[in-house]
């Protein structure tokens, strides 16, 4: 598309879209096997597919390898933020973070809530920012990512469909970047999404009718693609 839509859809479709099942980000029981197997099973079960991990050069495999062997936080299969942390690592690898204008704070031990461009506090959230900064990764209440803002940051590549598993996302901004491809179908299951800014990228394809499932959406930027 070449310009912003003039209005958002007002009618809901008659049936729910065929998307990946909604997955809770907080495992309810610990894994009894090895740490490596536990993390692998937790992530692959959330995706429902092992195939993306077969290619060691895929973003899925690289982010899983980082989570198991390189992540200084050393999470385990029962860590409540395990899936969220893996998805953010996937964004890092799939969207060329090594060449971003700034990737400060990504893939570090600190909680994902303080990674550059990630936010766990929304306009509707009562949680104090200092509480997020001070809490440790292990043994504390899980705080979901509510916003990802990578505006004008030399981001490129396609949007990972796995972002659709970040069920609490309210805002996403890839404004002024080089994002390619189309909006993954799995993102239409983000029921809390309010703002999605993709202005000034290199997107192709058409907008799915499933956009009607973004019932809280107030802004969708698609100009200059």
C-alpha positions as a Markdown table, in Angstrom:
| # | Residue | x | y | z |
|---|---|---|---|---|
| 1 | Unk | 0.0 | 0.0 | 0.0 |
| 2 | Unk | 1.1 | 3.5 | -0.6 |
| 3 | Unk | -0.9 | 5.5 | 1.9 |
| 4 | Unk | -2.6 | 5.1 | 5.3 |
| 5 | Unk | -6.1 | 3.6 | 5.3 |
| 6 | Unk | -8.8 | 6.2 | 5.8 |
| 7 | Unk | -10.6 | 4.2 | 8.4 |
| 8 | Unk | -10.4 | 0.9 | 10.3 |
| 9 | Unk | -12.7 | -2.0 | 9.8 |
| 10 | Unk | -15.8 | -1.9 | 12.0 |
| 11 | Unk | -17.3 | -5.3 | 11.3 |
| 12 | Unk | -16.0 | -8.5 | 12.8 |
| 13 | Unk | -15.6 | -11.6 | 10.6 |
| 14 | Unk | -18.0 | -14.4 | 11.2 |
| 15 | Unk | -15.4 | -17.0 | 12.2 |
| 16 | Unk | -12.1 | -16.9 | 14.1 |
| 17 | Unk | -9.0 | -16.9 | 12.0 |
| 18 | Unk | -6.9 | -20.1 | 11.6 |
| 19 | Unk | -3.9 | -19.0 | 13.6 |
| 20 | Unk | -1.5 | -20.6 | 16.0 |
| 21 | Unk | -3.1 | -21.4 | 19.3 |
| 22 | Unk | -2.7 | -18.9 | 22.1 |
| 23 | Unk | 0.0 | -20.1 | 24.4 |
| 24 | Unk | 0.6 | -19.1 | 28.0 |
| 25 | Unk | 4.0 | -17.7 | 28.6 |
| 26 | Unk | 4.3 | -19.1 | 32.1 |
| 27 | Unk | 4.9 | -22.8 | 32.3 |
| 28 | Unk | 2.9 | -24.4 | 35.1 |
| 29 | Unk | 5.2 | -27.3 | 36.0 |
| 30 | Unk | 8.9 | -28.0 | 35.9 |
| 31 | Unk | 10.6 | -30.1 | 33.3 |
| 32 | Unk | 12.2 | -33.3 | 34.7 |
| 33 | Unk | 14.9 | -33.8 | 32.0 |
| 34 | Unk | 18.0 | -31.9 | 31.2 |
| 35 | Unk | 18.0 | -28.1 | 31.1 |
| 36 | Unk | 18.8 | -28.2 | 27.3 |
| 37 | Unk | 16.0 | -30.6 | 26.5 |
| 38 | Unk | 13.5 | -28.8 | 28.8 |
| 39 | Unk | 14.1 | -25.4 | 27.1 |
| 40 | Unk | 14.0 | -27.0 | 23.6 |
| 41 | Unk | 10.7 | -28.8 | 24.4 |
| 42 | Unk | 9.1 | -25.7 | 25.9 |
| 43 | Unk | 9.9 | -23.5 | 22.9 |
| 44 | Unk | 9.1 | -26.1 | 20.3 |
| 45 | Unk | 5.8 | -27.1 | 22.0 |
| 46 | Unk | 4.8 | -23.4 | 22.0 |
| 47 | Unk | 5.4 | -23.3 | 18.2 |
| 48 | Unk | 3.9 | -26.7 | 17.6 |
| 49 | Unk | 6.6 | -27.3 | 15.0 |
| 50 | Unk | 10.2 | -28.6 | 15.2 |
| 51 | Unk | 11.0 | -27.9 | 11.5 |
| 52 | Unk | 12.2 | -24.3 | 12.0 |
| 53 | Unk | 14.9 | -25.6 | 14.3 |
| 54 | Unk | 16.4 | -28.1 | 11.8 |
| 55 | Unk | 18.4 | -25.4 | 10.0 |
| 56 | Unk | 21.1 | -24.2 | 12.4 |
| 57 | Unk | 21.4 | -20.9 | 10.5 |
| 58 | Unk | 17.7 | -20.1 | 11.0 |
| 59 | Unk | 16.7 | -17.3 | 13.4 |
| 60 | Unk | 14.7 | -19.8 | 15.4 |
| 61 | Unk | 17.7 | -22.1 | 15.9 |
| 62 | Unk | 20.2 | -19.3 | 16.6 |
| 63 | Unk | 18.0 | -17.7 | 19.2 |
| 64 | Unk | 17.4 | -21.1 | 20.8 |
| 65 | Unk | 21.1 | -21.8 | 20.9 |
| 66 | Unk | 21.7 | -18.3 | 22.5 |
| 67 | Unk | 19.0 | -19.0 | 25.1 |
| 68 | Unk | 20.6 | -22.4 | 26.1 |
| 69 | Unk | 24.3 | -21.7 | 25.8 |
| 70 | Unk | 25.0 | -18.0 | 25.7 |
| 71 | Unk | 22.3 | -16.2 | 27.6 |
| 72 | Unk | 24.0 | -14.9 | 30.9 |
| 73 | Unk | 20.6 | -15.2 | 32.7 |
| 74 | Unk | 20.7 | -19.0 | 32.3 |
| 75 | Unk | 17.0 | -19.5 | 32.4 |
| 76 | Unk | 15.4 | -23.0 | 32.7 |
| 77 | Unk | 12.3 | -24.7 | 31.3 |
| 78 | Unk | 10.2 | -23.3 | 34.2 |
| 79 | Unk | 11.3 | -19.7 | 33.9 |
| 80 | Unk | 8.1 | -17.7 | 33.3 |
| 81 | Unk | 9.7 | -15.4 | 30.8 |
| 82 | Unk | 11.4 | -18.1 | 28.8 |
| 83 | Unk | 9.2 | -17.9 | 25.6 |
| 84 | Unk | 9.1 | -14.1 | 25.7 |
| 85 | Unk | 12.9 | -13.9 | 25.9 |
| 86 | Unk | 13.3 | -16.4 | 23.1 |
| 87 | Unk | 11.0 | -14.4 | 20.8 |
| 88 | Unk | 12.9 | -11.2 | 21.4 |
| 89 | Unk | 16.1 | -13.0 | 20.7 |
| 90 | Unk | 14.5 | -14.2 | 17.4 |
| 91 | Unk | 13.7 | -10.6 | 16.5 |
| 92 | Unk | 17.3 | -9.8 | 17.2 |
| 93 | Unk | 18.6 | -12.5 | 14.8 |
| 94 | Unk | 15.9 | -12.4 | 12.2 |
| 95 | Unk | 15.9 | -8.6 | 11.8 |
| 96 | Unk | 19.6 | -7.9 | 11.6 |
| 97 | Unk | 20.2 | -6.4 | 15.0 |
| 98 | Unk | 24.0 | -6.6 | 14.6 |
| 99 | Unk | 23.6 | -3.7 | 12.1 |
| 100 | Unk | 20.9 | -1.8 | 14.0 |
| 101 | Unk | 21.7 | 1.9 | 14.7 |
| 102 | Unk | 21.5 | 0.9 | 18.4 |
| 103 | Unk | 20.9 | -2.5 | 20.0 |
| 104 | Unk | 21.8 | -1.4 | 23.5 |
| 105 | Unk | 20.7 | -3.8 | 26.2 |
| 106 | Unk | 19.7 | -6.6 | 23.9 |
| 107 | Unk | 20.8 | -10.2 | 24.7 |
| 108 | Unk | 22.0 | -9.2 | 28.1 |
| 109 | Unk | 21.3 | -10.7 | 31.6 |
| 110 | Unk | 18.9 | -7.9 | 32.5 |
| 111 | Unk | 15.1 | -8.4 | 32.2 |
| 112 | Unk | 13.7 | -8.0 | 28.7 |
| 113 | Unk | 11.6 | -5.1 | 30.0 |
| 114 | Unk | 14.7 | -2.9 | 30.0 |
| 115 | Unk | 16.1 | -3.9 | 26.6 |
| 116 | Unk | 16.3 | -1.0 | 24.2 |
| 117 | Unk | 12.9 | -0.3 | 22.7 |
| 118 | Unk | 11.0 | -2.8 | 24.8 |
| 119 | Unk | 8.4 | -1.7 | 27.3 |
| 120 | Unk | 6.4 | -3.6 | 30.0 |
| 121 | Unk | 4.5 | -0.6 | 31.2 |
| 122 | Unk | 1.5 | 0.8 | 29.2 |
| 123 | Unk | -0.8 | 3.7 | 29.7 |
| 124 | Unk | -3.2 | 1.3 | 31.4 |
| 125 | Unk | -0.6 | -0.4 | 33.6 |
| 126 | Unk | -0.1 | 0.4 | 37.3 |
| 127 | Unk | 3.2 | -1.4 | 37.7 |
| 128 | Unk | 6.0 | 1.0 | 38.8 |
| 129 | Unk | 9.0 | 1.2 | 36.5 |
| 130 | Unk | 11.5 | 0.9 | 39.4 |
| 131 | Unk | 9.9 | -2.4 | 40.4 |
| 132 | Unk | 10.7 | -3.8 | 36.9 |
| 133 | Unk | 14.3 | -2.5 | 37.0 |
| 134 | Unk | 15.0 | -3.8 | 40.5 |
| 135 | Unk | 13.5 | -7.3 | 40.3 |
| 136 | Unk | 15.7 | -10.3 | 39.3 |
| 137 | Unk | 15.0 | -12.6 | 36.4 |
| 138 | Unk | 14.5 | -15.6 | 38.6 |
| 139 | Unk | 11.7 | -16.2 | 41.1 |
| 140 | Unk | 9.7 | -13.0 | 40.5 |
| 141 | Unk | 6.4 | -12.4 | 39.0 |
| 142 | Unk | 6.4 | -12.5 | 35.2 |
| 143 | Unk | 5.9 | -9.1 | 33.5 |
| 144 | Unk | 4.9 | -9.3 | 29.8 |
| 145 | Unk | 6.2 | -7.1 | 27.0 |
| 146 | Unk | 3.5 | -4.5 | 26.1 |
| 147 | Unk | 5.4 | -2.5 | 23.5 |
| 148 | Unk | 8.2 | -2.8 | 21.0 |
| 149 | Unk | 9.5 | 0.4 | 19.4 |
| 150 | Unk | 12.4 | 0.1 | 16.9 |
| 151 | Unk | 11.7 | 3.4 | 15.1 |
| 152 | Unk | 14.4 | 4.5 | 12.6 |
| 153 | Unk | 16.9 | 1.9 | 13.7 |
| 154 | Unk | 18.1 | 0.3 | 10.5 |
| 155 | Unk | 15.9 | -2.7 | 11.1 |
| 156 | Unk | 15.5 | -5.0 | 8.1 |
| 157 | Unk | 14.1 | -8.4 | 7.2 |
| 158 | Unk | 10.7 | -9.8 | 7.6 |
| 159 | Unk | 8.6 | -9.7 | 10.8 |
| 160 | Unk | 8.8 | -13.1 | 12.7 |
| 161 | Unk | 5.4 | -14.7 | 12.9 |
| 162 | Unk | 6.3 | -15.8 | 16.5 |
| 163 | Unk | 5.6 | -12.2 | 17.6 |
| 164 | Unk | 2.0 | -13.3 | 17.6 |
| 165 | Unk | 2.7 | -15.3 | 20.8 |
| 166 | Unk | 3.4 | -12.0 | 22.7 |
| 167 | Unk | -0.2 | -11.8 | 23.7 |
| 168 | Unk | 0.0 | -8.6 | 25.7 |
| 169 | Unk | 1.5 | -6.5 | 22.9 |
| 170 | Unk | -0.3 | -3.2 | 22.7 |
| 171 | Unk | 2.1 | -1.2 | 20.5 |
| 172 | Unk | 4.6 | -2.0 | 17.7 |
| 173 | Unk | 6.6 | 0.5 | 15.8 |
| 174 | Unk | 8.9 | -0.3 | 12.9 |
| 175 | Unk | 8.5 | 3.2 | 11.5 |
| 176 | Unk | 11.3 | 4.3 | 9.1 |
| 177 | Unk | 13.1 | 1.0 | 8.5 |
| 178 | Unk | 13.6 | -1.6 | 5.8 |
| 179 | Unk | 11.2 | -4.2 | 6.9 |
| 180 | Unk | 10.2 | -6.5 | 4.0 |
| 181 | Unk | 7.5 | -9.1 | 3.3 |
| 182 | Unk | 4.0 | -8.9 | 4.6 |
| 183 | Unk | 2.3 | -8.8 | 8.0 |
| 184 | Unk | 2.4 | -12.5 | 9.3 |
| 185 | Unk | -1.1 | -14.0 | 9.8 |
| 186 | Unk | -0.2 | -15.0 | 13.4 |
| 187 | Unk | 0.0 | -11.3 | 14.4 |
| 188 | Unk | -3.7 | -10.9 | 13.9 |
| 189 | Unk | -4.3 | -12.9 | 17.1 |
| 190 | Unk | -2.8 | -10.0 | 19.1 |
| 191 | Unk | -6.1 | -8.9 | 20.6 |
| 192 | Unk | -4.7 | -6.1 | 22.7 |
| 193 | Unk | -2.9 | -4.4 | 19.8 |
| 194 | Unk | -3.7 | -0.6 | 19.7 |
| 195 | Unk | -1.0 | 0.8 | 17.5 |
| 196 | Unk | 1.0 | -0.7 | 14.7 |
| 197 | Unk | 3.3 | 1.6 | 12.8 |
| 198 | Unk | 4.9 | 0.3 | 9.6 |
| 199 | Unk | 5.2 | 3.6 | 7.7 |
| 200 | Unk | 8.2 | 4.0 | 5.4 |
| 201 | Unk | 9.4 | 0.4 | 5.0 |
| 202 | Unk | 9.5 | -2.0 | 2.1 |
| 203 | Unk | 6.4 | -4.2 | 2.7 |
| 204 | Unk | 4.7 | -6.0 | -0.1 |
| 205 | Unk | 1.5 | -8.0 | -0.4 |
| 206 | Unk | -2.1 | -7.1 | 0.7 |
| 207 | Unk | -3.7 | -6.5 | 4.1 |
| 208 | Unk | -5.5 | -9.6 | 5.4 |
| 209 | Unk | -9.2 | -9.4 | 6.2 |
| 210 | Unk | -8.2 | -10.7 | 9.6 |
| 211 | Unk | -7.2 | -7.1 | 10.5 |
| 212 | Unk | -10.8 | -7.0 | 11.7 |
| 213 | Unk | -9.7 | -9.0 | 14.7 |
| 214 | Unk | -7.7 | -6.1 | 16.0 |
| 215 | Unk | -10.7 | -4.7 | 17.7 |
| 216 | Unk | -8.7 | -2.3 | 19.9 |
| 217 | Unk | -6.7 | -0.9 | 17.0 |
| 218 | Unk | -6.6 | 2.9 | 16.8 |
| 219 | Unk | -3.7 | 3.4 | 14.4 |
| 220 | Unk | -2.3 | 1.3 | 11.5 |
| 221 | Unk | 0.5 | 3.0 | 9.6 |
| 222 | Unk | 1.3 | 1.6 | 6.2 |
| 223 | Unk | 2.3 | 4.7 | 4.2 |
| 224 | Unk | 5.3 | 4.7 | 1.8 |
| 225 | Unk | 5.7 | 1.0 | 1.3 |
